Amino acid sequence: MGRVGLAVAMGCAAATCSIAAVLVGRRVKSWRRWGRAVGVLREFEEGCATPIGRLRQVVDAMVVEMHAGLASDGGSKLKMLLTFVDRLPDGKEEGIYYAIDLGGANVRVLRVQLGGKRSMILGHEGESNPVPRNLLTNSTVELFDLVAMTLKHFVEKDENGHKLVVEKTKELGFTFSFPVKQKSVSSGVLIKWTKGLFIEDTVGRDVTQCLEEALARRGLNMRVTVLVNDTVGALALGHYYDKDTVAAVIIGAGTNACYVERTDAIIKCQGLLTNSGGMVINMEWGNFWSSHLPRTPYDIALDDESQNRNEQGFEKLISGMYLGDVARRVLYKMALESDVFGDAIGGLSTPFALSTPMMAAMHEDESPDLREVARILEETMQVLVPLKTRKLVVRVCDIVTRRAARLAAAGIVGILKKMGRDGSGGAPTGRTKSKTRRSVVAVEGGLYAGYTLFREYLNEAIREILGEQVSRNVVLRITEDGSGQRLNRDSCRQSQTVRIVAGLETFSNIDCAFVLQVIFLYY
Ligand code: BGC
């Protein structure tokens, strides 16, 4: 090789080396960026960890707070509200009843015919209408007028759609799924709004009165005979079908639980007498807080930016209103720290752009190329991502959901423990053996009923905390939707047939839990 040839060869080698160096450099940079995205994921995963030890701490904290909330008003973030419901339906009720449900973005009305003698529900029909967004924050009068109008249209039509003249005063059950300090079984004052409703002038007012005034304005001859929280409706439905039902939990857009407490344990209301010696307590557990709850910077930011800062802490970790947004916040951070979402941040920066049903759909995408994940990210976030990134997205959804489900499980075990039904031997009455008692918990809401992975994580955690033997006596039964917050309609339809899901029974036949609250009209 002559000099020229040598020079050319050396030149080529140098060029090849520099191209290779550029490529290697790019690859290294890309690895680093990928590494940063994975780092965000790892850090989030650590922050969300719910090992068994931590779950047990949450169980105990729940029990402590329950005691504190029963001891005095304001004694705990758990309000432990009296419901004045001291008897649960047993299937002997009969007649036609009307009910109305206001629990969030929908208002629902219902007429139900009960057959008595355990012939159960003979028939029911209902209507559900969305509450226009502006009414969620406008004024009390506008919101309750909408409720009254919806009811008026419904009541004035008979089962065949003919118009009726309503002469006699009709009695009405009112399911109102917000924290209310009840004065009686049919009246109560709104403590605060949750789940995106914020109408200042309703706080501190009697919601029964607000509804009755609206009914009168619309010329409707109806009187609210019973006012209940949706959890109480779910408990009633559970008890209607299964007398071992001792508690109810809602995990939908919002979350809450109620259970039957002995009146002598309700210290803040000494001298309270009921025929049964017990009363249903609306825990308002969405507001539960404990330093043992795993909270990440994403949760703190979500809370800081929310309309109800420092409120509903448990709800913000486990309910459908918030889970999608926690996941979105993590994905946004990944997009900022790395290039895994390409150059376009798209909708990732928009609060609540990723709803929980979408998050659930991505999480449960079983296609090999994660097609559903790609579709949702493209349609809702306007981001196109490779398969590798889609897998990362699914991991984020999994972490958010697993933490939520396990914390909800710890909450449920907390209630069972307070009732002496967790197998630890602390039966409060001493009359029955806690070890052998069957305890049914009615569970309602889209997250549990319509999101298989959530349900599986929750059930698994219950077994983990209680152990195989005790958990055999604990039955979680899905009640039908009482709050209108199902994840999707298909899951609602599906749940109308009795299913056995991982050893869990479901209630059957009707698609509205809140029908059962009307049975309290018998009081
Ligand atoms: C409300 C509860 C309600 C729960 C489920 C929460 O945001 O505070 O009253 O039971 O949502 O609907």
XYZ file of C-alpha atoms and ligand atoms in Angstrom:
535
model
C 0.000 0.000 0.000
C 1.402 3.327 -1.037
C 1.388 6.446 1.100
C -1.810 7.635 -0.468
C -3.502 4.303 0.194
C -2.316 4.364 3.768
C -3.643 7.878 4.286
C -6.998 6.929 2.784
C -7.203 3.813 4.969
C -6.314 5.787 8.071
C -8.853 8.455 7.135
C -11.543 5.809 6.706
C -10.639 4.205 9.996
C -10.769 7.560 11.749
C -14.149 8.342 10.164
C -15.469 4.916 11.152
C -14.207 5.441 14.673
C -15.839 8.817 15.020
C -19.146 7.524 13.602
C -18.943 4.637 16.008
C -18.105 7.041 18.814
C -21.126 9.185 17.951
C -23.363 6.115 17.814
C -21.995 4.765 21.080
C -22.357 8.220 22.601
C -25.968 8.402 21.496
C -26.651 4.905 22.746
C -25.048 5.747 26.097
C -27.133 8.924 26.351
C -30.269 7.011 25.465
C -29.441 4.338 28.073
C -28.895 7.077 30.607
C -32.242 8.637 29.781
C -33.926 5.257 29.946
C -32.119 4.706 33.227
C -33.571 7.972 34.524
C -37.101 6.858 33.609
C -36.508 3.539 35.323
C -35.103 5.464 38.290
C -38.345 7.468 38.547
C -40.273 4.201 38.485
C -38.088 2.571 41.151
C -38.308 5.546 43.459
C -42.081 5.622 43.070
C -42.316 1.906 43.708
C -40.298 2.229 46.908
C -42.451 5.121 48.074
C -45.618 3.083 47.523
C -44.409 -0.061 49.236
C -46.981 -1.815 51.407
C -45.197 -4.756 53.020
C -47.211 -6.753 55.514
C -45.662 -4.928 58.482
C -46.847 -1.603 57.169
C -50.318 -2.942 56.422
C -50.576 -4.143 60.021
C -49.605 -0.657 61.208
C -52.384 0.776 59.047
C -54.852 -1.750 60.502
C -53.926 -0.709 64.026
C -54.002 2.984 63.185
C -57.501 2.530 61.776
C -58.644 0.895 65.027
C -57.075 3.654 67.147
C -58.692 6.373 65.047
C -62.066 4.627 65.182
C -61.923 4.679 68.978
C -60.869 8.335 68.962
C -63.652 9.313 66.563
C -66.220 7.533 68.726
C -64.882 9.184 71.866
C -65.457 12.792 70.849
C -66.444 14.964 67.924
C -63.217 16.166 66.346
C -61.249 13.516 68.280
C -59.988 12.065 65.003
C -59.952 12.732 61.289
C -62.333 9.776 61.157
C -65.651 11.435 61.837
C -67.498 8.268 62.895
C -70.895 9.826 62.224
C -74.119 8.636 63.791
C -76.723 7.549 61.252
C -79.677 6.882 63.578
C -80.120 3.619 61.711
C -80.358 0.905 64.320
C -82.123 -1.832 62.430
C -81.280 -3.322 59.072
C -83.845 -4.709 56.618
C -84.514 -8.425 56.733
C -86.504 -9.087 53.579
C -89.989 -8.909 55.085
C -90.657 -5.387 53.817
C -93.290 -4.761 51.159
C -94.747 -1.901 49.154
C -93.708 0.685 46.557
C -90.973 3.133 47.453
C -89.197 6.029 45.803
C -85.570 6.864 46.289
C -83.180 9.480 45.076
C -79.410 9.271 44.964
C -77.036 12.198 44.774
C -73.474 11.042 45.069
C -71.338 12.877 42.574
C -71.627 13.518 38.906
C -75.041 11.821 38.560
C -78.467 12.092 40.077
C -80.504 8.904 40.136
C -84.123 8.233 40.910
C -85.758 4.929 41.566
C -89.082 3.276 42.209
C -88.993 -0.159 43.790
C -91.615 -2.702 44.684
C -90.834 -5.021 47.561
C -92.670 -8.276 47.968
C -92.303 -9.059 51.666
C -91.725 -12.518 53.176
C -88.291 -12.698 51.572
C -89.806 -12.689 48.113
C -87.336 -9.873 47.672
C -87.570 -7.149 45.104
C -90.510 -7.626 42.766
C -89.571 -4.884 40.415
C -87.650 -1.691 40.149
C -87.017 0.973 37.607
C -84.895 4.005 37.633
C -83.322 6.841 35.750
C -79.891 8.352 35.970
C -78.969 11.806 34.709
C -75.603 13.517 34.711
C -75.279 16.678 36.759
C -73.976 19.408 34.402
C -70.427 20.410 35.378
C -71.306 23.991 36.251
C -73.913 22.813 38.766
C -71.222 20.963 40.721
C -69.877 24.285 41.934
C -72.658 26.861 41.416
C -75.376 27.172 44.054
C -77.442 25.016 46.390
C -80.700 26.097 44.800
C -79.607 25.190 41.268
C -78.287 21.784 42.296
C -81.343 20.776 44.329
C -83.692 22.157 41.672
C -82.095 19.783 39.192
C -82.591 16.890 41.623
C -86.241 17.875 42.169
C -86.909 18.199 38.428
C -85.391 14.786 37.718
C -87.598 13.259 40.391
C -90.702 15.127 39.229
C -90.374 13.819 35.673
C -89.889 10.327 36.957
C -92.636 10.262 39.580
C -95.215 11.716 37.263
C -94.812 8.821 34.888
C -96.180 5.394 35.774
C -94.411 2.168 34.913
C -95.742 2.300 31.359
C -94.621 5.840 30.799
C -98.105 7.394 31.229
C -98.390 10.730 32.981
C -99.837 10.519 36.497
C -101.300 13.153 38.794
C -99.561 12.849 42.143
C -102.060 13.733 44.854
C -101.055 11.993 48.062
C -97.833 13.000 49.815
C -95.260 10.440 48.856
C -92.428 9.332 51.079
C -88.935 9.467 49.786
C -85.588 7.913 50.655
C -82.628 10.203 49.996
C -79.165 8.740 49.527
C -76.705 11.577 49.848
C -73.111 10.389 49.551
C -71.233 13.128 51.350
C -70.304 13.685 54.995
C -73.429 14.708 56.878
C -73.865 15.227 60.603
C -77.259 13.650 61.100
C -79.760 15.042 63.550
C -82.204 12.211 62.978
C -82.710 9.384 60.505
C -84.282 11.869 58.102
C -82.237 15.043 58.464
C -78.651 16.202 58.645
C -76.246 19.026 58.002
C -73.581 18.880 55.298
C -70.116 18.975 56.873
C -68.189 19.411 53.630
C -68.350 18.433 49.981
C -66.032 15.826 48.477
C -65.470 14.240 45.028
C -65.317 17.474 43.060
C -68.510 19.121 44.333
C -67.846 22.466 45.964
C -70.873 24.625 46.582
C -70.004 26.761 49.551
C -73.492 27.820 50.552
C -74.624 24.220 51.159
C -72.023 23.554 53.867
C -73.685 23.797 57.293
C -77.196 23.439 55.854
C -79.723 20.667 56.328
C -79.706 18.795 53.022
C -83.160 17.289 53.610
C -84.533 20.789 53.950
C -82.679 21.860 50.782
C -84.299 18.990 48.893
C -87.784 19.476 50.353
C -87.695 23.182 49.511
C -86.734 22.348 45.940
C -89.504 19.727 45.732
C -91.994 22.335 46.948
C -90.735 24.869 44.384
C -91.447 22.276 41.710
C -94.897 21.543 43.148
C -93.986 18.019 44.145
C -95.874 16.484 47.019
C -93.061 14.480 48.607
C -91.408 14.262 52.000
C -87.964 12.905 52.834
C -88.508 10.158 55.401
C -84.989 8.835 55.448
C -81.592 10.306 54.658
C -78.674 7.911 54.307
C -75.117 7.792 53.103
C -74.435 5.380 50.195
C -72.417 3.100 52.482
C -75.493 2.663 54.666
C -77.505 1.764 51.544
C -74.889 -0.851 50.671
C -74.957 -2.252 54.207
C -78.751 -2.420 54.092
C -78.643 -4.267 50.788
C -76.019 -6.626 52.120
C -78.064 -7.357 55.217
C -81.225 -7.799 53.201
C -79.627 -10.749 51.441
C -77.268 -12.021 54.116
C -77.717 -11.477 57.841
C -74.006 -11.925 58.527
C -73.280 -8.630 56.763
C -71.653 -6.415 59.385
C -69.982 -3.677 57.378
C -70.049 -2.025 53.974
C -67.304 -0.387 51.973
C -67.545 1.795 48.877
C -64.566 2.069 46.569
C -65.703 4.072 43.589
C -65.069 7.701 42.699
C -64.962 8.294 46.446
C -64.438 5.856 49.262
C -66.055 5.237 52.612
C -67.156 2.541 55.053
C -69.820 1.940 57.660
C -70.467 -0.798 60.196
C -72.740 -1.649 63.087
C -71.417 -0.383 66.430
C -72.705 -1.056 69.942
C -74.303 2.095 71.340
C -72.344 1.835 74.596
C -69.122 2.120 72.581
C -70.250 5.451 71.110
C -68.799 7.430 73.997
C -69.433 10.825 72.396
C -73.141 10.161 72.631
C -73.621 8.785 76.099
C -77.081 7.595 76.990
C -77.935 6.868 73.366
C -80.633 4.215 73.376
C -81.760 2.131 70.438
C -84.016 -0.895 70.301
C -81.295 -3.094 68.904
C -78.527 -1.787 71.166
C -76.507 -0.889 68.081
C -76.262 1.805 65.473
C -74.751 2.035 62.020
C -71.750 4.357 62.067
C -70.761 6.194 58.905
C -67.002 6.294 59.329
C -66.206 8.708 56.492
C -62.952 6.782 56.176
C -61.960 8.763 53.085
C -60.639 11.297 55.582
C -58.597 8.735 57.545
C -54.970 9.667 58.005
C -51.956 8.011 59.571
C -48.213 8.552 59.287
C -48.003 4.867 58.290
C -49.728 5.508 54.977
C -47.161 5.434 52.167
C -47.211 8.841 50.548
C -45.007 9.974 47.675
C -44.166 13.465 46.336
C -46.794 12.834 43.622
C -49.505 12.363 46.259
C -48.367 15.460 48.089
C -48.496 17.523 44.885
C -51.955 16.168 44.039
C -53.175 17.105 47.504
C -51.573 20.573 47.369
C -53.299 21.326 44.087
C -56.676 19.934 45.136
C -59.679 21.980 46.256
C -59.720 20.128 49.577
C -56.081 20.224 50.672
C -55.244 18.144 53.761
C -58.666 16.536 53.558
C -59.732 13.095 52.317
C -56.156 11.796 52.545
C -57.112 8.102 52.414
C -59.541 8.777 49.564
C -56.760 10.425 47.557
C -54.676 7.240 47.886
C -57.340 4.695 47.067
C -60.335 6.028 45.158
C -61.230 6.278 41.501
C -61.372 10.044 41.493
C -57.600 10.234 42.032
C -55.718 7.074 41.006
C -55.512 7.962 37.318
C -54.055 11.326 38.166
C -51.391 9.888 40.463
C -50.298 7.646 37.573
C -50.333 10.606 35.166
C -48.101 12.604 37.487
C -45.492 9.822 37.537
C -45.594 9.491 33.736
C -45.198 13.251 33.397
C -42.121 13.180 35.618
C -40.682 10.401 33.444
C -41.359 12.465 30.345
C -39.531 15.436 31.851
C -36.545 13.419 33.052
C -36.082 11.276 29.957
C -37.083 10.913 26.347
C -39.172 7.791 26.818
C -42.266 9.672 25.649
C -40.420 11.327 22.759
C -40.319 15.097 22.459
C -44.018 15.717 22.893
C -45.269 15.880 26.472
C -48.820 16.052 25.101
C -51.587 15.788 27.623
C -49.285 14.345 30.286
C -49.049 17.759 31.908
C -52.841 18.235 32.075
C -54.358 17.476 35.497
C -56.865 14.620 35.414
C -56.252 13.977 31.688
C -55.839 10.311 32.595
C -58.948 8.985 34.281
C -58.918 5.899 36.493
C -61.015 3.813 34.046
C -58.395 4.548 31.370
C -55.612 3.658 33.740
C -57.402 0.396 34.553
C -57.846 -0.386 30.847
C -54.108 0.093 30.269
C -53.256 -1.982 33.316
C -55.453 -4.844 32.140
C -54.298 -4.768 28.524
C -53.310 -8.350 27.755
C -52.367 -7.934 24.095
C -48.719 -8.842 23.384
C -47.961 -5.434 21.877
C -50.011 -3.519 24.475
C -52.296 -2.094 21.813
C -54.790 -0.656 24.263
C -52.034 1.168 26.117
C -50.822 2.664 22.831
C -54.354 3.692 21.845
C -55.171 5.341 25.167
C -51.863 7.188 25.333
C -52.310 8.433 21.808
C -55.964 9.397 22.112
C -55.923 10.955 25.552
C -52.349 12.177 25.911
C -51.387 12.633 22.267
C -48.163 10.667 22.811
C -46.849 7.858 20.624
C -44.552 5.498 22.482
C -42.632 2.306 21.709
C -43.504 -1.017 23.329
C -40.680 -0.676 25.854
C -42.225 2.535 27.208
C -45.732 1.059 27.192
C -44.445 -1.651 29.519
C -43.180 1.042 31.845
C -46.619 2.682 31.781
C -48.267 -0.593 32.782
C -45.817 -0.903 35.687
C -46.830 2.548 36.931
C -50.533 1.617 36.761
C -49.777 -1.564 38.649
C -47.946 0.219 41.471
C -50.740 2.796 41.918
C -53.461 0.147 41.920
C -51.673 -2.339 44.143
C -50.994 0.244 46.813
C -54.616 1.424 46.721
C -56.064 -2.071 46.945
C -53.773 -3.152 49.769
C -54.506 -0.049 51.807
C -58.238 -0.561 51.327
C -57.755 -4.150 52.528
C -55.963 -2.889 55.638
C -58.876 -0.524 56.269
C -61.366 -3.386 56.046
C -59.338 -5.530 58.432
C -59.183 -2.516 60.771
C -62.989 -2.478 60.942
C -63.117 -6.229 61.517
C -60.528 -5.877 64.260
C -62.516 -3.120 65.956
C -65.521 -5.439 65.863
C -63.532 -8.340 67.266
C -63.939 -10.272 64.041
C -60.333 -10.483 62.882
C -59.604 -13.715 64.693
C -57.368 -12.043 67.248
C -59.773 -13.003 70.017
C -60.936 -9.542 70.977
C -64.686 -10.113 70.677
C -66.274 -7.095 72.326
C -69.433 -8.773 73.598
C -67.944 -11.978 74.864
C -71.181 -13.694 73.912
C -69.945 -15.201 70.670
C -66.668 -16.730 69.702
C -64.918 -14.322 67.350
C -62.858 -17.102 65.804
C -65.758 -18.910 64.240
C -68.087 -16.062 63.316
C -68.718 -15.537 59.649
C -68.341 -11.864 58.710
C -69.666 -10.509 55.467
C -68.529 -7.150 54.159
C -70.640 -5.643 51.396
C -68.392 -3.956 48.861
C -69.641 -1.561 46.271
C -68.097 0.693 43.651
C -66.417 0.397 40.295
C -62.889 -0.119 41.508
C -63.719 -3.313 43.315
C -66.553 -4.560 41.138
C -65.209 -3.640 37.725
C -61.421 -3.753 38.023
C -60.236 -7.342 38.350
C -56.627 -6.626 39.261
C -57.662 -4.198 41.983
C -60.038 -6.783 43.424
C -57.384 -9.504 43.291
C -54.815 -7.343 45.060
C -57.337 -6.425 47.733
C -58.410 -10.020 48.364
C -54.820 -11.183 48.437
C -53.926 -8.543 51.022
C -56.884 -9.519 53.238
C -55.652 -13.124 53.198
C -52.108 -11.955 53.888
C -53.107 -9.883 56.914
C -55.647 -12.269 58.422
C -54.047 -15.556 57.446
C -55.734 -18.353 55.488
C -57.789 -19.742 58.346
C -59.407 -16.541 59.588
C -59.905 -15.132 56.115
C -62.048 -18.171 55.262
C -64.706 -16.667 57.550
C -64.486 -13.244 55.958
C -66.591 -12.863 52.844
C -66.442 -9.796 50.643
C -69.620 -9.568 48.611
C -70.077 -7.187 45.755
C -73.272 -5.186 46.025
C -74.660 -3.510 42.997
C -73.758 0.052 42.250
C -75.255 2.626 44.576
C -73.231 5.623 43.621
C -73.331 5.568 39.842
C -69.552 5.473 39.684
C -68.929 2.145 38.001
C -65.824 1.881 35.920
C -67.829 0.814 32.931
C -71.281 -0.371 32.040
C -70.144 -3.799 30.901
C -68.883 -4.676 34.319
C -72.215 -3.498 35.689
C -74.170 -5.787 33.395
C -71.869 -8.669 34.136
C -72.333 -8.287 37.857
C -76.066 -8.792 37.571
C -75.496 -12.488 37.380
C -74.078 -14.206 40.407
C -70.362 -14.640 40.009
C -67.840 -16.403 42.141
C -64.664 -14.398 41.925
C -61.659 -15.822 43.686
C -63.860 -17.316 46.349
C -66.047 -14.256 46.656
C -69.776 -14.303 46.377
C -71.726 -11.491 44.814
C -75.170 -10.205 45.467
C -77.453 -10.681 42.547
C -80.375 -9.442 40.551
C -80.638 -5.723 40.968
C -78.409 -3.018 39.696
C -78.901 -0.353 42.336
C -77.828 -0.874 45.922
C -79.490 2.264 47.039
C -82.967 0.792 46.536
C -82.544 -0.828 49.877
C -82.193 2.394 51.738
C -85.847 3.061 51.021
C -86.655 0.155 53.247
C -85.760 2.372 56.158
C -89.071 4.054 55.498
C -90.403 1.318 57.731
C -88.847 2.900 60.772
C -67.908 10.757 50.736
C -68.701 9.677 51.431
C -69.187 8.665 50.415
C -68.020 8.158 49.583
C -68.449 7.142 48.534
C -66.815 10.162 49.869
O -66.171 11.153 49.140
O -67.315 11.620 51.681
O -69.785 10.223 52.144
O -69.796 7.605 51.098
O -67.387 9.237 48.943
O -69.382 7.650 47.671
